[in-house]
Coordinates of C-alpha atoms (C1' of nucleotides) in Angstrom, one line a residue:
Chain X
X1 CA 27.7 148.1 118.3
X2 CA 30.3 150.2 116.3
X3 CA 31.7 153.3 117.4
X4 CA 33.5 155.7 115.1
X5 CA 35.8 157.9 117.7
X6 CA 39.3 157.7 116.6
X7 CA 41.6 153.7 116.3
X8 CA 44.5 153.4 118.9
X9 CA 47.3 152.3 116.1
X10 CA 49.8 153.6 118.4
X11 CA 49.3 151.1 121.0
X12 CA 49.0 148.1 119.1
X13 CA 52.2 146.9 117.7
X14 CA 51.4 145.1 114.7
X15 CA 49.8 147.8 113.1
X16 CA 51.0 150.3 114.5
X17 CA 53.4 150.9 110.8
X18 CA 50.8 151.1 108.9
X19 CA 51.8 154.8 107.6
X20 CA 48.6 157.3 107.2
X21 CA 46.9 156.7 104.7
X22 CA 47.3 153.3 105.3
X23 CA 45.0 153.7 108.2
X24 CA 42.5 155.7 106.8
X25 CA 42.1 152.7 105.0
X26 CA 42.4 150.5 107.5
X27 CA 40.2 152.6 109.8
X28 CA 36.0 152.3 107.9
X29 CA 36.4 148.8 108.6
X30 CA 37.7 149.1 112.5
X31 CA 35.0 148.5 115.7
X32 CA 35.8 149.2 119.6
X33 CA 34.2 147.9 121.9
X34 CA 34.0 147.6 125.1
X35 CA 33.6 144.3 127.4
X36 CA 32.7 143.9 130.7
X37 CA 35.3 142.2 133.2
X38 CA 34.0 138.7 132.6
X39 CA 32.4 139.1 129.5
X40 CA 33.2 136.8 126.3
X41 CA 35.0 137.9 123.5
X42 CA 34.5 134.8 121.8
X43 CA 34.5 131.6 122.1
X44 CA 36.3 127.8 121.1
X45 CA 35.0 126.2 118.6
X46 CA 33.7 129.3 116.9
X47 CA 34.6 130.3 113.8
X48 CA 37.2 133.2 113.5
X49 CA 36.0 136.4 111.8
X50 CA 37.0 139.5 113.6
X51 CA 40.2 139.7 114.2
X52 CA 40.7 141.5 118.1
X53 CA 43.0 143.9 119.6
X54 CA 42.8 144.3 123.4
X55 CA 43.9 147.8 123.3
X56 CA 43.2 148.5 127.1
X57 CA 42.6 146.2 130.3
X58 CA 43.0 142.6 130.0
X59 CA 42.2 138.7 128.4
X60 CA 41.9 135.1 129.8
X61 CA 42.7 132.8 127.2
X62 CA 41.0 129.7 128.6
X63 CA 40.8 126.1 127.9
X64 CA 37.7 123.9 129.5
X65 CA 39.1 120.9 130.8
X66 CA 36.8 117.9 131.8
X67 CA 37.4 119.4 135.6
X68 CA 38.3 122.9 135.0
X69 CA 39.5 125.3 132.6
X70 CA 42.6 125.5 132.1
X71 CA 44.0 129.3 131.5
X72 CA 46.9 129.3 128.6
X73 CA 47.6 132.8 128.7
X74 CA 47.1 136.0 129.6
X75 CA 47.3 139.4 128.0
X76 CA 47.6 143.0 127.8
X77 CA 47.0 146.1 125.8
X78 CA 48.6 146.1 122.1
X79 CA 48.1 142.5 122.0
X80 CA 46.6 140.7 119.6
X81 CA 43.5 138.5 120.4
X82 CA 42.9 135.3 118.4
X83 CA 44.7 136.7 115.3
X84 CA 47.0 133.7 115.0
X85 CA 43.5 131.2 114.5
X86 CA 41.7 134.1 111.6
X87 CA 44.7 134.4 110.0
X88 CA 45.0 130.5 109.8
X89 CA 41.7 130.4 109.3
X90 CA 40.8 128.2 111.7
X91 CA 38.0 128.3 114.4
X92 CA 39.3 129.5 117.9
X93 CA 40.9 127.0 119.2
X94 CA 39.8 128.1 123.3
X95 CA 37.8 131.1 124.7
X96 CA 39.0 134.4 125.9
X97 CA 36.8 136.0 128.5
X98 CA 37.9 139.6 130.2
X99 CA 39.1 139.9 133.1
X100 CA 38.9 143.2 133.9
X101 CA 37.1 146.2 131.6
X102 CA 38.8 145.9 128.2
X103 CA 38.2 147.8 125.1
X104 CA 39.5 146.0 121.4
X105 CA 39.8 147.3 117.9
X106 CA 38.1 144.2 116.1
X107 CA 38.4 144.0 112.3
X108 CA 35.9 141.5 110.7
X109 CA 38.3 138.9 108.9
X110 CA 36.7 139.1 105.4
X111 CA 37.1 142.5 104.5
X112 CA 40.3 142.8 106.5
X113 CA 41.7 139.8 103.9
X114 CA 40.1 141.7 100.6
X115 CA 41.2 144.9 101.6
X116 CA 45.2 143.8 101.8
X117 CA 44.5 141.9 98.8
X118 CA 43.7 145.3 97.0
X119 CA 46.2 146.5 99.2
X120 CA 49.9 144.8 99.2
X121 CA 51.8 147.5 100.7
X122 CA 49.7 146.5 103.6
X123 CA 50.6 143.7 104.1
X124 CA 54.3 144.4 102.5
X125 CA 54.6 146.6 106.1
X126 CA 52.6 144.2 108.4
X127 CA 55.6 142.1 107.4
X128 CA 57.8 144.8 107.8
X129 CA 56.6 145.5 111.3
X130 CA 57.0 142.5 112.1
X131 CA 60.3 141.9 111.3
X132 CA 61.2 144.8 112.2
X133 CA 60.4 143.6 116.0
X134 CA 61.5 140.3 116.3
X135 CA 64.6 141.1 115.3
X136 CA 64.9 143.7 118.1
X137 CA 63.3 141.5 120.4
X138 CA 65.7 138.5 119.2
X139 CA 68.1 141.1 120.2
X140 CA 67.3 141.7 123.8
X141 CA 66.2 138.8 124.8
X142 CA 70.5 137.7 123.5
X143 CA 72.0 140.9 124.9
X144 CA 70.8 140.1 128.3
X145 CA 71.8 136.4 129.0
X146 CA 75.1 135.9 129.7
X147 CA 77.2 136.9 132.7
X148 CA 79.0 140.9 132.7
X149 CA 82.3 139.1 132.0
X150 CA 80.9 137.3 129.4
X151 CA 78.7 140.7 127.8
X152 CA 81.8 142.9 127.5
X153 CA 83.2 140.3 125.7
X154 CA 80.6 140.0 123.5
X155 CA 81.1 144.3 123.1
X156 CA 84.4 143.7 122.2
X157 CA 84.6 141.5 120.0
X158 CA 82.0 143.7 118.0
X159 CA 84.2 147.1 118.2
X160 CA 86.7 144.9 117.1
X161 CA 85.3 143.8 114.0
X162 CA 83.9 147.6 113.5
X163 CA 86.9 149.3 114.1
X164 CA 89.8 147.2 114.3
X165 CA 93.2 147.6 113.0
X166 CA 95.1 145.2 113.4
X167 CA 98.6 146.4 114.6
X168 CA 101.8 143.8 115.5
X169 CA 100.9 143.9 118.9
X170 CA 97.5 143.3 118.9
X171 CA 94.3 144.4 117.6
X172 CA 93.5 148.1 118.2
X173 CA 89.9 149.8 118.7
X174 CA 90.5 153.5 118.4
X175 CA 87.2 154.6 120.1
X176 CA 88.2 156.0 123.2
X177 CA 84.7 154.6 126.0
X178 CA 84.4 155.5 129.7
X179 CA 84.2 152.5 131.7
X180 CA 80.7 154.5 132.4
X181 CA 80.3 154.2 129.0
X182 CA 80.6 150.6 128.8
X183 CA 79.0 150.1 132.2
X184 CA 75.7 151.2 129.4
X185 CA 76.4 149.3 126.9
X186 CA 76.5 145.7 128.7
X187 CA 73.6 147.0 131.3
X188 CA 76.2 146.9 134.2
X189 CA 77.7 149.6 137.0
X190 CA 80.7 150.8 136.4
X191 CA 83.0 149.3 139.5
X192 CA 81.5 145.9 137.4
X193 CA 82.7 147.1 134.4
X194 CA 85.9 148.4 136.2
X195 CA 87.1 145.4 137.8
X196 CA 86.5 143.2 134.4
X197 CA 88.9 145.4 132.8
X198 CA 91.5 145.9 135.4
X199 CA 91.4 141.9 135.2
X200 CA 91.2 141.7 131.5
X201 CA 94.9 144.8 131.6
X202 CA 96.1 142.1 134.5
X203 CA 96.2 139.6 132.5
X204 CA 96.9 140.8 129.1
X205 CA 93.8 140.4 126.7
X206 CA 92.2 144.3 126.4
X207 CA 94.0 146.9 127.6
X208 CA 93.6 150.6 127.6
X209 CA 95.5 152.7 125.6
X210 CA 94.7 156.9 126.1
X211 CA 92.1 156.8 122.9
X212 CA 91.1 153.4 122.5
X213 CA 91.5 149.7 123.6
X214 CA 94.5 147.4 122.7
X215 CA 92.8 143.7 121.9
X216 CA 96.4 141.9 122.6
X217 CA 94.4 137.9 123.3
X218 CA 91.2 138.1 121.1
X219 CA 90.8 133.8 121.3
X220 CA 90.7 135.1 125.4
X221 CA 87.7 137.0 124.5
X222 CA 86.2 134.4 122.5
X223 CA 87.3 131.5 124.9
X224 CA 84.0 133.3 127.9
X225 CA 81.8 131.0 128.3
X226 CA 78.0 132.8 128.9
X227 CA 77.8 130.9 132.3
X228 CA 74.8 130.8 132.7
Chain V
X1 CA 73.6 131.0 89.9
X2 CA 70.5 128.8 91.1
X3 CA 70.8 125.2 92.4
X4 CA 67.9 123.4 93.1
X5 CA 68.8 120.9 95.9
X6 CA 66.2 121.1 98.9
X7 CA 65.2 124.6 100.3
X8 CA 66.4 123.8 104.3
X9 CA 63.0 126.1 105.6
X10 CA 63.2 124.4 109.0
X11 CA 66.0 126.2 109.6
X12 CA 64.4 129.5 108.3
X13 CA 61.5 130.6 110.9
X14 CA 59.9 132.9 108.5
X15 CA 59.2 130.4 106.5
X16 CA 59.4 127.4 108.3
X17 CA 55.0 127.8 109.3
X18 CA 54.5 127.3 105.3
X19 CA 53.1 124.1 104.7
X20 CA 53.9 121.1 102.3
X21 CA 51.7 122.5 99.8
X22 CA 52.9 126.4 100.1
X23 CA 56.9 125.0 100.3
X24 CA 56.4 123.4 97.1
X25 CA 54.8 126.9 95.4
X26 CA 57.8 129.3 96.8
X27 CA 60.7 126.8 96.4
X28 CA 61.4 127.1 92.6
X29 CA 61.3 130.9 93.4
X30 CA 64.7 130.7 95.7
X31 CA 67.7 130.4 95.0
X32 CA 70.3 129.3 97.5
X33 CA 73.5 131.4 97.3
X34 CA 77.3 130.7 99.3
X35 CA 79.3 133.7 99.8
X36 CA 82.9 133.7 100.8
X37 CA 84.3 135.3 103.8
X38 CA 84.3 139.0 102.4
X39 CA 81.9 138.3 99.8
X40 CA 79.3 141.7 100.1
X41 CA 75.5 140.8 99.8
X42 CA 74.1 144.1 99.0
X43 CA 75.6 147.5 99.3
X44 CA 73.6 150.1 100.4
X45 CA 71.7 152.1 98.1
X46 CA 70.9 149.5 95.7
X47 CA 67.7 148.5 94.9
X48 CA 66.5 145.9 97.3
X49 CA 64.8 142.7 94.5
X50 CA 65.6 139.8 96.6
X51 CA 64.8 138.6 99.8
X52 CA 67.8 137.0 101.5
X53 CA 67.8 134.5 104.7
X54 CA 70.7 133.7 105.7
X55 CA 71.2 129.8 107.3
X56 CA 74.4 129.2 107.4
X57 CA 77.3 131.3 108.1
X58 CA 77.4 135.1 109.9
X59 CA 76.6 138.4 108.3
X60 CA 77.1 141.8 109.2
X61 CA 75.3 145.0 108.6
X62 CA 77.4 148.1 107.9
X63 CA 77.0 151.7 107.2
X64 CA 79.6 153.1 105.9
X65 CA 81.1 156.3 108.2
X66 CA 82.6 159.3 107.4
X67 CA 85.8 157.4 109.2
X68 CA 85.4 153.8 109.8
X69 CA 82.3 151.8 108.8
X70 CA 80.0 151.6 111.3
X71 CA 78.6 148.1 112.7
X72 CA 75.1 148.4 112.9
X73 CA 74.1 144.3 113.3
X74 CA 75.4 141.0 113.7
X75 CA 73.1 138.2 111.4
X76 CA 73.0 134.7 112.4
X77 CA 71.7 131.9 110.9
X78 CA 68.1 131.6 110.6
X79 CA 67.7 135.4 110.2
X80 CA 66.2 137.8 107.6
X81 CA 69.3 139.8 106.1
X82 CA 67.4 142.9 104.9
X83 CA 64.2 142.0 104.8
X84 CA 62.4 145.1 106.4
X85 CA 64.4 147.3 103.4
X86 CA 62.6 144.3 100.9
X87 CA 59.6 145.0 102.6
X88 CA 58.7 148.4 102.8
X89 CA 60.5 148.4 98.7
X90 CA 62.6 151.0 99.8
X91 CA 66.9 150.3 98.9
X92 CA 69.4 148.6 101.4
X93 CA 69.7 150.8 104.0
X94 CA 73.2 149.3 104.0
X95 CA 75.6 147.3 103.5
X96 CA 75.4 143.1 104.2
X97 CA 78.7 141.2 103.8
X98 CA 80.1 137.9 105.3
X99 CA 82.0 137.2 107.8
X100 CA 82.0 133.6 107.3
X101 CA 81.5 131.3 104.2
X102 CA 78.0 131.9 104.4
X103 CA 74.8 130.2 102.8
X104 CA 71.7 132.5 101.5
X105 CA 67.7 131.7 100.4
X106 CA 67.6 134.3 98.1
X107 CA 63.9 135.1 96.8
X108 CA 63.6 137.5 94.2
X109 CA 61.0 140.7 95.5
X110 CA 58.7 141.0 92.4
X111 CA 58.1 136.8 92.0
X112 CA 57.5 136.3 95.9
X113 CA 54.7 138.8 96.1
X114 CA 52.8 138.3 92.8
X115 CA 52.8 134.6 94.5
X116 CA 51.9 135.5 97.8
X117 CA 48.7 138.3 96.0
X118 CA 47.4 135.1 94.2
X119 CA 48.4 132.9 97.5
X120 CA 46.3 134.9 100.5
X121 CA 47.0 131.3 102.0
X122 CA 51.0 132.1 102.2
X123 CA 50.3 135.7 103.4
X124 CA 48.3 134.6 106.4
X125 CA 50.5 131.7 107.4
X126 CA 53.7 134.1 107.0
X127 CA 51.3 136.8 109.7
X128 CA 49.9 134.2 112.3
X129 CA 54.2 132.8 112.4
X130 CA 55.2 136.0 112.9
X131 CA 52.3 136.8 115.2
X132 CA 53.4 133.4 117.3
X133 CA 56.8 133.5 117.9
X134 CA 56.5 137.8 118.9
X135 CA 53.9 136.6 121.3
X136 CA 56.2 133.7 122.5
X137 CA 58.4 136.3 123.0
X138 CA 57.4 139.3 124.5
X139 CA 55.8 136.0 127.2
X140 CA 59.6 134.6 127.8
X141 CA 61.2 138.5 128.2
X142 CA 59.2 139.2 130.7
X143 CA 58.9 135.8 131.9
X144 CA 62.3 136.1 132.7
X145 CA 62.9 139.5 135.0
X146 CA 63.0 140.0 138.7
X147 CA 63.4 138.0 141.4
X148 CA 62.5 134.0 141.7
X149 CA 60.1 134.0 144.7
X150 CA 58.4 136.7 142.1
X151 CA 58.3 134.9 139.2
X152 CA 57.1 132.3 141.7
X153 CA 54.3 134.8 143.4
X154 CA 52.8 135.0 140.3
X155 CA 52.5 131.4 139.1
X156 CA 50.2 131.2 142.1
X157 CA 48.8 134.1 141.5
X158 CA 48.0 133.2 137.6
X159 CA 46.9 129.6 138.9
X160 CA 44.4 131.0 140.9
X161 CA 42.6 132.7 138.9
X162 CA 42.9 129.6 136.6
X163 CA 41.8 126.5 138.9
X164 CA 41.2 128.5 141.9
X165 CA 38.3 127.8 144.1
X166 CA 37.6 130.3 146.8
X167 CA 37.5 128.7 150.3
X168 CA 36.6 129.9 153.4
X169 CA 39.7 129.8 154.6
X170 CA 41.3 131.5 151.0
X171 CA 41.7 130.1 147.6
X172 CA 42.5 126.9 146.8
X173 CA 43.9 125.2 143.7
X174 CA 43.5 121.7 142.8
X175 CA 46.8 120.9 140.6
X176 CA 49.2 119.4 141.4
X177 CA 53.3 120.7 141.4
X178 CA 55.5 118.4 142.6
X179 CA 58.4 121.4 143.3
X180 CA 60.5 120.2 140.9
X181 CA 57.5 121.5 138.0
X182 CA 57.3 124.8 140.0
X183 CA 60.9 124.6 139.6
X184 CA 61.0 124.0 135.3
X185 CA 57.6 126.7 135.2
X186 CA 60.3 129.6 136.5
X187 CA 63.5 128.8 135.2
X188 CA 65.2 127.8 138.5
X189 CA 66.7 124.8 141.1
X190 CA 64.2 122.5 142.7
X191 CA 66.0 123.3 146.2
X192 CA 65.2 127.3 145.0
X193 CA 61.8 126.9 144.8
X194 CA 61.7 124.6 147.7
X195 CA 62.8 126.9 150.0
X196 CA 60.0 129.5 148.7
X197 CA 57.7 127.1 149.7
X198 CA 58.8 126.1 152.7
X199 CA 58.6 130.2 153.4
X200 CA 56.0 130.8 152.5
X201 CA 54.5 127.7 153.6
X202 CA 55.7 129.3 157.8
X203 CA 54.6 132.4 157.1
X204 CA 51.0 130.8 156.2
X205 CA 50.9 132.6 152.3
X206 CA 50.3 129.8 150.8
X207 CA 50.3 125.7 152.6
X208 CA 51.0 123.3 150.3
X209 CA 48.3 119.9 150.6
X210 CA 47.5 116.4 149.6
X211 CA 46.4 117.5 146.2
X212 CA 46.8 121.2 145.6
X213 CA 47.9 124.4 146.8
X214 CA 46.1 126.9 149.2
X215 CA 46.7 130.6 149.0
X216 CA 46.0 131.8 152.0
X217 CA 46.8 135.3 151.9
X218 CA 46.6 137.0 147.7
X219 CA 47.6 140.2 148.6
X220 CA 50.9 138.3 149.9
X221 CA 51.5 137.3 147.0
X222 CA 50.4 140.4 145.3
X223 CA 52.9 142.7 147.5
X224 CA 56.6 140.7 146.5
X225 CA 58.6 142.7 144.4
X226 CA 60.1 142.1 141.2
X227 CA 63.5 143.4 142.9
X228 CA 65.2 144.4 139.6
Chain J
dC1 C1' 59.2 92.9 156.0
dG2 C1' 63.9 94.9 154.6
dC3 C1' 64.9 98.2 150.9
dC4 C1' 65.5 101.4 147.2
dC5 C1' 63.6 105.1 144.5
dC6 C1' 61.5 109.4 144.5
dG7 C1' 59.9 113.7 147.0
dT8 C1' 61.1 117.2 149.8
dA9 C1' 63.2 119.5 153.6
dT10 C1' 67.6 122.0 155.3
dG11 C1' 72.2 123.3 155.9
dA12 C1' 77.1 124.8 154.3
dT13 C1' 79.3 126.8 150.4
dC14 C1' 80.4 129.7 146.7
dC15 C1' 80.2 133.0 143.4
dC16 C1' 79.4 136.4 140.6
dG17 C1' 77.4 141.4 141.1
dG18 C1' 75.5 145.5 143.1
dT19 C1' 76.3 149.2 147.2
dC20 C1' 79.1 152.5 149.7
dA21 C1' 83.6 153.8 150.5
dT22 C1' 87.9 155.4 149.8
dG23 C1' 92.0 157.5 147.7
dG24 C1' 95.0 158.9 143.8
dG25 C1' 95.0 161.0 139.1
dC26 C1' 93.9 164.6 136.2
dC27 C1' 92.8 169.2 134.1
dG28 C1' 90.1 173.5 133.2
dA29 C1' 88.8 177.2 135.9
dA30 C1' 89.1 180.8 139.7
Chain O
dT1 C1' 98.4 177.6 143.0
dT2 C1' 94.6 175.6 144.6
dC3 C1' 90.4 173.6 144.7
dG4 C1' 86.7 171.1 142.9
dG5 C1' 85.2 167.7 139.3
dC6 C1' 85.5 164.0 137.1
dC7 C1' 87.6 159.2 135.5
dC8 C1' 89.8 155.6 137.5
dA9 C1' 91.1 151.9 140.8
dT10 C1' 90.4 149.2 145.0
dG11 C1' 88.7 146.5 149.0
dA12 C1' 85.2 145.9 152.1
dC13 C1' 80.4 144.1 152.4
dC14 C1' 76.4 141.8 151.6
dG15 C1' 72.2 139.9 149.5
dG16 C1' 70.4 135.8 145.5
dG17 C1' 70.3 132.3 144.4
dA18 C1' 73.7 127.9 142.1
dT19 C1' 76.1 124.3 143.6
dC20 C1' 76.4 119.8 147.0
dA21 C1' 75.6 116.9 150.8
dT22 C1' 73.0 114.7 154.1
dA23 C1' 68.9 113.9 156.0
dC24 C1' 64.0 112.1 156.5
dG25 C1' 59.4 109.9 155.2
dG26 C1' 56.7 107.1 152.3
dG27 C1' 55.3 104.0 149.3
dG28 C1' 55.9 100.5 145.5
dC29 C1' 58.1 96.1 146.0
dG30 C1' 61.7 91.7 145.7

DNA sequence: CGCCCCGTATGATCCCGGTCATGGGCCGAA
DNA sequence: TTCGGCCCATGACCGGGATCATACGGGGCG
């Protein structure tokens, strides 16, 4: 039962990068669908004719096992449901069932791909959006790993490459960051940031000066292991 | 200086999903380029004519600031360099400079998009690959947050929805997982996993049976806070 | 039967880092 | 000048979890 209210593009990250014009082109293809708890969105083996994006609710992906079903994943709002199968033109490899009352934006794959072949801009924007999100996520993942000391060390290595000015006694970073700033940048508390900085101060690795930092022993910074 | 040796598709996640046929189609467009330390890949404002993928080395993205350059990011092997600008058909918004001797796979954007318009399969595979990686990353990010107890609680909630069989005394999960398995699933050590399980055993939340687990107090599991 | 391996269990210890409290130096405003 | 704020520094303490060591029970197997 196709409906015609506005499509919630912004709650669907994959479609969010589309501009107004693209959206106007895509919108007529979209159906908004509602599923009750326990309803089946699609079943394993069916041809993947629709790209579904979940915008409210929760859906489980299950694979029928010999004795009992096996849940592969549980998807929430914003996530694509079965999109990979659609893109790869394969039948759905598993079954999707609503765990709660759920709503999807569903697009017939045939028309969707016909559209993006006619309007390559859309492809480009989809690729751009996905690429950006991937890079952002990668960064977030990398930045939350490792010990605090490791993260601060990476921060200063980066700063050195950025505004680093080589001097006789080391590399000077002409940037006044408060301990609080450092703590925020690496995601810790001010006390821990202070402790790291004073430790480095004492061992002559990095010194805090009036209007910046002097990195005396860059090697020392690079030697610090993630320890995780 | 275009070279013709094999393209390292597998070190470039965005291109990795392409199959042999696609690769054969894409390969002739690719140039392998080498940059010395300090060399410029492209400069801010230039039209984005090439998609670059870094397969060895390290590249910084800098934006010229009034006094000093500002490093926006540092990219490593496998990452696209300036791809978003290419996809969106905009001039490069910043400059890319090799921090180390680096190598890229570079593809002329015009020919690349001409190719994928001729072979929509490639688009589909690119979209599928990106979507899969995004979903995987999202999951990893979500699953590394919170205390161990919280993560184990989530694991069992999920299992309950999966193979949960309601009984008079609770929900039975007919799945024999060793403590080691549990530890691996939530990313901790075996001892910590054991401690959580014995704690729950004692307080009658989850009991380990011969060939599965009996969840006696599902509410208790849901009450456990992330604590982070 | 005895031996050994594997999985489970538990205690001791240690480290990292967050929280709380306290104190000192510097500076601008009253 | 004095007072209140802000930033830096330091110590005490605690909790989560990793690591190490040890112990116990149940099988398979020579």
